[in-house]
mmCIF file of C-alpha atoms and ligand atoms in Angstrom:
data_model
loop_
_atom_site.group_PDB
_atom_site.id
_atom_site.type_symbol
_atom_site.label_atom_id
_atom_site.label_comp_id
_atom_site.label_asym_id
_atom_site.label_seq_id
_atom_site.Cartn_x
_atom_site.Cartn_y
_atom_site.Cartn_z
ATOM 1 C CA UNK A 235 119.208 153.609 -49.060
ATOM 2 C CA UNK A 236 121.615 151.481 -46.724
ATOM 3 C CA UNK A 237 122.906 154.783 -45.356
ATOM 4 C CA UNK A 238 119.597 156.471 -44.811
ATOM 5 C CA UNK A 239 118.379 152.830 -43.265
ATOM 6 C CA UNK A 240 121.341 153.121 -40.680
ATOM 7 C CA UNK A 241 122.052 156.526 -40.295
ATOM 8 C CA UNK A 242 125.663 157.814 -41.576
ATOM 9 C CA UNK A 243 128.894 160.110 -40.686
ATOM 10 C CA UNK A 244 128.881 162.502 -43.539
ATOM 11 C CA UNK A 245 132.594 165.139 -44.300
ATOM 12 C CA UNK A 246 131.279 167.852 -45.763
ATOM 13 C CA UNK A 247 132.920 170.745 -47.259
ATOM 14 C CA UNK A 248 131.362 174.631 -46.800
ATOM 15 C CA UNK A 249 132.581 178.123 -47.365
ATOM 16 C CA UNK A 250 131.641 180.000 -44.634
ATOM 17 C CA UNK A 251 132.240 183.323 -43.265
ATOM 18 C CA UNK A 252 134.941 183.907 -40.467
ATOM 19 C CA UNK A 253 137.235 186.699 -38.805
ATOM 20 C CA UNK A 254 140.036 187.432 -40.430
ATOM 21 C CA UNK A 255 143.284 187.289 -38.490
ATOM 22 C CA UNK A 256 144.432 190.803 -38.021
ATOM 23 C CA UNK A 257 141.306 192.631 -37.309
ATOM 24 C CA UNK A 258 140.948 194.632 -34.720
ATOM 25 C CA UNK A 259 137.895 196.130 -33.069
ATOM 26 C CA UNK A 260 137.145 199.519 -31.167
ATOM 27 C CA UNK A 261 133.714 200.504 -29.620
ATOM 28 C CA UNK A 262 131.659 202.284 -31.641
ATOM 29 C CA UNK A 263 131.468 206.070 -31.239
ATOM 30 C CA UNK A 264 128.095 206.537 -32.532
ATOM 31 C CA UNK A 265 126.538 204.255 -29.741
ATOM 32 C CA UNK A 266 128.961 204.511 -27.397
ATOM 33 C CA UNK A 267 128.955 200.756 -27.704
ATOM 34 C CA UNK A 268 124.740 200.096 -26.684
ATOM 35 C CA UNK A 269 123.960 199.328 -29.920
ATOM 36 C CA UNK A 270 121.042 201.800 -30.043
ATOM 37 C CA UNK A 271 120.249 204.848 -30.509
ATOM 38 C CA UNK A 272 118.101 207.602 -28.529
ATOM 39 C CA UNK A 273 116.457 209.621 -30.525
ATOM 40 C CA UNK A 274 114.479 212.765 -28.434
ATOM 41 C CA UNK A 275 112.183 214.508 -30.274
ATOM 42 C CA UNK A 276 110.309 218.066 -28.553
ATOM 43 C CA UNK A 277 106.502 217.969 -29.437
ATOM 44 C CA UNK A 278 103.827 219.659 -28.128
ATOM 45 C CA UNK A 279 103.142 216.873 -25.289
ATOM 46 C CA UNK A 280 106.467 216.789 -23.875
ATOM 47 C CA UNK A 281 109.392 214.593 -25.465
ATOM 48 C CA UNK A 282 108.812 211.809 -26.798
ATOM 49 C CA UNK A 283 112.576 209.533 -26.725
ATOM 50 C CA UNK A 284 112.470 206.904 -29.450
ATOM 51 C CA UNK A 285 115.129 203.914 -29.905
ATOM 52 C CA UNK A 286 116.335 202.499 -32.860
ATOM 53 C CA UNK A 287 119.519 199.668 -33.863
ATOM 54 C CA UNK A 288 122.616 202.027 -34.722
ATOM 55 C CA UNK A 289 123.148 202.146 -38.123
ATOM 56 C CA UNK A 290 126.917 202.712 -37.981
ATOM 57 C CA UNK A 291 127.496 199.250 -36.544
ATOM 58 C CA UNK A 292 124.376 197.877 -37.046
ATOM 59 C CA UNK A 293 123.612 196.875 -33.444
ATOM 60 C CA UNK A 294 126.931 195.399 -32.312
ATOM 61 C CA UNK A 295 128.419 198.162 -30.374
ATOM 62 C CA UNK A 296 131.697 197.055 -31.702
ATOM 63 C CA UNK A 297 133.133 198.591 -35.514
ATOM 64 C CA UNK A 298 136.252 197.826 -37.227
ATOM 65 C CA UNK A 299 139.439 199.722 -35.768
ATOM 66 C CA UNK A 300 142.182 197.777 -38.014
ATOM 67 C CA UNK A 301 142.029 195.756 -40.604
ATOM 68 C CA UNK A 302 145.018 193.977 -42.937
ATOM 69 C CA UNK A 303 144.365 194.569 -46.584
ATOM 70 C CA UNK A 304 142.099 192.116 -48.356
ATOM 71 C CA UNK A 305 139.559 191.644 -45.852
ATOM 72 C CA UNK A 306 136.195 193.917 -46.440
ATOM 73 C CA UNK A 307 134.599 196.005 -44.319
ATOM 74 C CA UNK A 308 132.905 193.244 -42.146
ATOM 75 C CA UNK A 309 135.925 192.147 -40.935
ATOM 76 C CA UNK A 310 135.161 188.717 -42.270
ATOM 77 C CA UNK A 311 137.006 186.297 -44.981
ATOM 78 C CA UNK A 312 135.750 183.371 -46.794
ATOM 79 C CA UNK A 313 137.045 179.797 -44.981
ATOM 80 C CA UNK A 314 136.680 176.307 -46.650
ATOM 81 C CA UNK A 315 135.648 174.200 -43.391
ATOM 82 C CA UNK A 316 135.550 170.266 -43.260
ATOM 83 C CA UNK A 317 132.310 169.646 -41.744
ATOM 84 C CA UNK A 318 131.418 166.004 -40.394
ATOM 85 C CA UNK A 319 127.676 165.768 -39.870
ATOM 86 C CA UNK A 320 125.807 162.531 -38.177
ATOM 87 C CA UNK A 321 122.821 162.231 -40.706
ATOM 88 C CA UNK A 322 120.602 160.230 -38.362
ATOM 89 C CA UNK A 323 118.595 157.302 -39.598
ATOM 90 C CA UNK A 324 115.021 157.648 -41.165
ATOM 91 C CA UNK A 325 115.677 160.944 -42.817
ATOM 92 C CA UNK A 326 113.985 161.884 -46.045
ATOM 93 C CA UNK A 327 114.306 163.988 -49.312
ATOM 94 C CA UNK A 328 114.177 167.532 -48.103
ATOM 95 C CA UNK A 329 114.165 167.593 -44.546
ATOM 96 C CA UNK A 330 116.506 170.191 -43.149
ATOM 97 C CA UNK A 331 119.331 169.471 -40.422
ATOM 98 C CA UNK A 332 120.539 172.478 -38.400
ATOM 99 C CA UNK A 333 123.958 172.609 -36.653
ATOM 100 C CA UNK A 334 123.836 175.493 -34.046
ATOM 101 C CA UNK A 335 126.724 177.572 -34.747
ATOM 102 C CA UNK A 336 128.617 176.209 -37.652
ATOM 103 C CA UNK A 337 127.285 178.967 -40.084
ATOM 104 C CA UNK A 338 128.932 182.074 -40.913
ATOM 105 C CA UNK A 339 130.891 184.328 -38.022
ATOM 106 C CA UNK A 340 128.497 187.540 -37.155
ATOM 107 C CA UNK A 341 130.730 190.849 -37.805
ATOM 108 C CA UNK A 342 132.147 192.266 -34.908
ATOM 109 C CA UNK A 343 132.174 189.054 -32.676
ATOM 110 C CA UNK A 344 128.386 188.092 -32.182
ATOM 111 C CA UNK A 345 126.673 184.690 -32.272
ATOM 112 C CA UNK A 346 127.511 182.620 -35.037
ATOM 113 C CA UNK A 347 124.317 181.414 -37.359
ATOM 114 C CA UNK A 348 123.585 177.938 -38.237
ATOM 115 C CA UNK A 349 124.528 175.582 -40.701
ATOM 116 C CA UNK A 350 121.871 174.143 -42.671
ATOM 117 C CA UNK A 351 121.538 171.065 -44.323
ATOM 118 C CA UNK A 352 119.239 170.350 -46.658
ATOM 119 C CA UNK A 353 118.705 165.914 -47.079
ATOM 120 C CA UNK A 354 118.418 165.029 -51.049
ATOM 121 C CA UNK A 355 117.346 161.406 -50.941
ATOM 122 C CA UNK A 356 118.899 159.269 -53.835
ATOM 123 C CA UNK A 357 116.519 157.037 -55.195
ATOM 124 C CA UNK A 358 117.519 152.998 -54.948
ATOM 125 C CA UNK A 359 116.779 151.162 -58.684
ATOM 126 C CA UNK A 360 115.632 148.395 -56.560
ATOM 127 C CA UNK A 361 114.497 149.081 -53.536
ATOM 128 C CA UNK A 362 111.636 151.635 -53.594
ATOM 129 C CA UNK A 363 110.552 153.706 -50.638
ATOM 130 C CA UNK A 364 107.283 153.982 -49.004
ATOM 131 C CA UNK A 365 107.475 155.643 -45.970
ATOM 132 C CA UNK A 366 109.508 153.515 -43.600
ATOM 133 C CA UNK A 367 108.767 150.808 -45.778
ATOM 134 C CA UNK A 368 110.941 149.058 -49.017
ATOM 135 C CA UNK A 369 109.330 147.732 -51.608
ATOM 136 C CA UNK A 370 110.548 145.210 -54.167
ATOM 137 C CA UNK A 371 109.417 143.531 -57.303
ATOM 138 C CA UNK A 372 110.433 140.382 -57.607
ATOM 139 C CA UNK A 373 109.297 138.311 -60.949
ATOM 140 C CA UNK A 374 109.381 134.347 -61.021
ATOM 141 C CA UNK A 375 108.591 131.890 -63.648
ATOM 142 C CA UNK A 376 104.923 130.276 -62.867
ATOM 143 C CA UNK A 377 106.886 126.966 -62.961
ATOM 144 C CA UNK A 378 108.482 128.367 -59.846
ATOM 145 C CA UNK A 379 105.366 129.566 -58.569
ATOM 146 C CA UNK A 380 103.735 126.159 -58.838
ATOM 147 C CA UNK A 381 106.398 123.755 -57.682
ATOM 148 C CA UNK A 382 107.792 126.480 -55.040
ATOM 149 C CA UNK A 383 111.796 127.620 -54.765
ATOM 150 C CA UNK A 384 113.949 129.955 -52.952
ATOM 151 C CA UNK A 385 114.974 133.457 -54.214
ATOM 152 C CA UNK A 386 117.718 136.042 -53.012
ATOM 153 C CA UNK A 387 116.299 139.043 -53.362
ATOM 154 C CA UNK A 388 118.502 142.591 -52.073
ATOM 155 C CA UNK A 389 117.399 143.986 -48.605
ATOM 156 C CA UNK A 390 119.384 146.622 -46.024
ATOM 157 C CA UNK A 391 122.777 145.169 -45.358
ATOM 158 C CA UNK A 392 123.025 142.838 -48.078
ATOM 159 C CA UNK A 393 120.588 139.769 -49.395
ATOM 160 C CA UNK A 394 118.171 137.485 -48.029
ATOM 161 C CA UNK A 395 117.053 134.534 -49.036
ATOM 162 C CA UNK A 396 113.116 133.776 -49.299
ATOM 163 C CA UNK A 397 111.016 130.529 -49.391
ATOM 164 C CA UNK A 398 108.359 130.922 -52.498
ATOM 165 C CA UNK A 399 105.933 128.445 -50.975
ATOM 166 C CA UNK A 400 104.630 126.271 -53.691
ATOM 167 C CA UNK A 401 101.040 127.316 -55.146
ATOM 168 C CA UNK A 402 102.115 130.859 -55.036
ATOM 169 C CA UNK A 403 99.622 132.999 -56.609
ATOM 170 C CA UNK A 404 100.453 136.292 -58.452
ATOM 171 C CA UNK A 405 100.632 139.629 -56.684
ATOM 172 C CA UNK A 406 101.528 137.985 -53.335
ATOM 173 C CA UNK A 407 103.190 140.746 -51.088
ATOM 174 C CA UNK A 408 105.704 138.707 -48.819
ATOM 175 C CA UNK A 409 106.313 141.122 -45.752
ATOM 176 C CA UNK A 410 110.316 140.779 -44.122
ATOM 177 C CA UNK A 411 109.684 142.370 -40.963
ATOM 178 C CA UNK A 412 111.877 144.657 -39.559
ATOM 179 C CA UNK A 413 113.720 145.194 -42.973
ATOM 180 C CA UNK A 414 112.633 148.605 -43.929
ATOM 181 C CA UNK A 415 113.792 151.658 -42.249
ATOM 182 C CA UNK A 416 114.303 153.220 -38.823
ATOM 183 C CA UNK A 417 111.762 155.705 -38.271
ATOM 184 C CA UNK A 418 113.523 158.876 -37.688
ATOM 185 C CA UNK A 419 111.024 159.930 -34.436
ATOM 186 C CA UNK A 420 111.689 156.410 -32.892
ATOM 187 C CA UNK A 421 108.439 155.016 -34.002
ATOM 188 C CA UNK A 422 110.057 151.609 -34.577
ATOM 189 C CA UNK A 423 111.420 150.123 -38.070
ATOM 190 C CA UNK A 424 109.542 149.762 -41.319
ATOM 191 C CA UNK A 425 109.372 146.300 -43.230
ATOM 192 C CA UNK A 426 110.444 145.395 -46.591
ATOM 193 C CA UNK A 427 107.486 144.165 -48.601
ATOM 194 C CA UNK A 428 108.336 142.150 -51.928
ATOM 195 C CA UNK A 429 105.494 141.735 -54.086
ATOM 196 C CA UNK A 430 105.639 138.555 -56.104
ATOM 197 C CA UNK A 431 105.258 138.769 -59.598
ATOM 198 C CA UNK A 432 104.790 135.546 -61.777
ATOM 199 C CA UNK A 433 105.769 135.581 -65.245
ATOM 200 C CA UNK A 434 104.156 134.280 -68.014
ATOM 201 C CA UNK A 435 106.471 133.517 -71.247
ATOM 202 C CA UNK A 436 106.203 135.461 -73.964
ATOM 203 C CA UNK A 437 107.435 133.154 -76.487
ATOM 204 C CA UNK A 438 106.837 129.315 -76.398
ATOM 205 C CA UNK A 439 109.165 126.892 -78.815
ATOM 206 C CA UNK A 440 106.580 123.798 -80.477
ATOM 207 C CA UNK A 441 107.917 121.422 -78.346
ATOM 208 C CA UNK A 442 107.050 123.545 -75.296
ATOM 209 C CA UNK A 443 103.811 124.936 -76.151
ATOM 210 C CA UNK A 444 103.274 120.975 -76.678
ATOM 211 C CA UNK A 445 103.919 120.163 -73.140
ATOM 212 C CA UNK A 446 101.973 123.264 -71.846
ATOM 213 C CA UNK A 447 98.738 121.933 -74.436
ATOM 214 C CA UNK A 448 98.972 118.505 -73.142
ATOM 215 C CA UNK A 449 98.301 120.257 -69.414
ATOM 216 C CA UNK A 450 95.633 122.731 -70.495
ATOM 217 C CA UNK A 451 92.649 120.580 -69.451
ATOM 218 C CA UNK A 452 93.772 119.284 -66.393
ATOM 219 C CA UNK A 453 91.959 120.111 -63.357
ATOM 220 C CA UNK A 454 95.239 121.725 -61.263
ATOM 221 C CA UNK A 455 95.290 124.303 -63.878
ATOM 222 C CA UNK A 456 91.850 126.051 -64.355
ATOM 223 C CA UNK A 457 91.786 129.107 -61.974
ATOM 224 C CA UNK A 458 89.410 128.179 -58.481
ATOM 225 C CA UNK A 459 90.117 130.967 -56.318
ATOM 226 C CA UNK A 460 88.940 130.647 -52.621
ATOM 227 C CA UNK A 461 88.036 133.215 -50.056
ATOM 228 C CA UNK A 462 91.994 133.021 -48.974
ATOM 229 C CA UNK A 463 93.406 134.127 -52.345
ATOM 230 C CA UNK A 464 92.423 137.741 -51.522
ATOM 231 C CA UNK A 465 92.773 140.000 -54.753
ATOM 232 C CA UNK A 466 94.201 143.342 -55.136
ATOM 233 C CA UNK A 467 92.038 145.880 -53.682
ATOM 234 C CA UNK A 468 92.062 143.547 -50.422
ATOM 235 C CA UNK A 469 96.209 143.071 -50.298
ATOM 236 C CA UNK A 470 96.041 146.678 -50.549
ATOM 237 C CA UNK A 471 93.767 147.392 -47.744
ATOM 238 C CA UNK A 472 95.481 144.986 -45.653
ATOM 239 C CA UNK A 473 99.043 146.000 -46.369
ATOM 240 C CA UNK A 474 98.548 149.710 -46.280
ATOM 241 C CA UNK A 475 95.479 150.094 -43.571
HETATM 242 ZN ZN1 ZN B 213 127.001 201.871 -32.892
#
């Protein structure tokens, strides 16, 4: 995720197709090196010339005069290469990255086709994407969420620290600006959005489920939502509109 955030220098490694050293070429008879061939044809309307790619050196004008044992008929030999590509940021799982030129030789000395690279984006356990923007789950304790703390939660290039204000209501989506990831047209940079989970204990000893009794009919603690404790389908609209 960090490198996909930032962009990265990958070394790759590819087999691709090159001349072998000790081939030698000669123009091709059948063509006379054009490439083509003229094909004339007598009909009743005259002649009619056709054209077509030569099929003794399919379209090259150039065939094999010598080659050293070992290397087929193309002329060509299969080269590990070290590759280094720039993977820009912003990319995602299966766009395609084309490097004019760095595929396989063309037989008899033509242009070279591209290399291809095909992105496979490896999915973060904690950081999940959405678009340009991260998304984290972060759980607290609702004694946390009522007396307010600080939590270091990860992020792009290491953690940050956040302020859970106290009164902090379940489902709260805190929004780090600038955190997510560079959008690979230039569109700016996502955010990192860390919705705020509060946990509720699933197990209680006596002596605390006696505490928690002793504050189960105070006031502070029966639910009063307001208009500004917005819930679910309205975080959603706001967050994602
Ligand atoms: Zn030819």
């Amino acid at each position: 995720m960090d490198e996909i955030a930032n962009g990265v220098e990958k070394k790759i490694k590819v087999n691709r197709l090159v001349h072998a050293d000790g081939v030698t070429f000669k123009t091709c008879a059948t063509c006379q090196g054009s490439g083509q061939m003229r094909k004339v044809v007598n009909t009743m309307l005259g002649q009619m010339v056709s054209s077509s790619t030569c099929s003794t050196c399919s379209g090259s004008g150039q065939i094999i005069d010598k080659r050293p044992s070992g290397v087929d008929s193309s002329g060509l030999v299969s080269k590990e290469d070290i590759i280094s590509i720039k993977v820009p940021a912003g990319v995602s799982d299966g766009m395609q990255l084309s490097m004019s030129g760095r595929g396989n030789e063309a037989p008899g000395g033509g242009v070279s086709g591209d290399l291809l690279i095909l992105i496979e984006e490896k999915e973060d356990k904690k950081l999940k994407r959405d678009g340009n923007n991260l998304i984290y789950d972060l759980h607290i304790s609702f004694i946390d969420a009522a007396l307010g703390t600080s939590e270091e939660v990860p992020s792009i290039g290491g953690k940050v620290r956040i302020k859970i204000e106290p009164g902090t209501q379940s489902g709260k989506i805190l929004r780090l600006r600038g955190k997510g990831i560079k959008d690979i047209n230039g569109y700016g940079t996502g955010d990192q959005l860390i919705y705020v989970n509060v946990w509720t204990p699933k197990k209680l000893t006596s002596e605390e489920k006696a505490k928690l009794e002793s504050l189960r009919s105070s006031a502070n603690f029966i639910p009063n939502p307001t208009s500004d404790d917005k819930g679910f389908f309205e975080r959603m609209k706001e967050y994602f509109s």
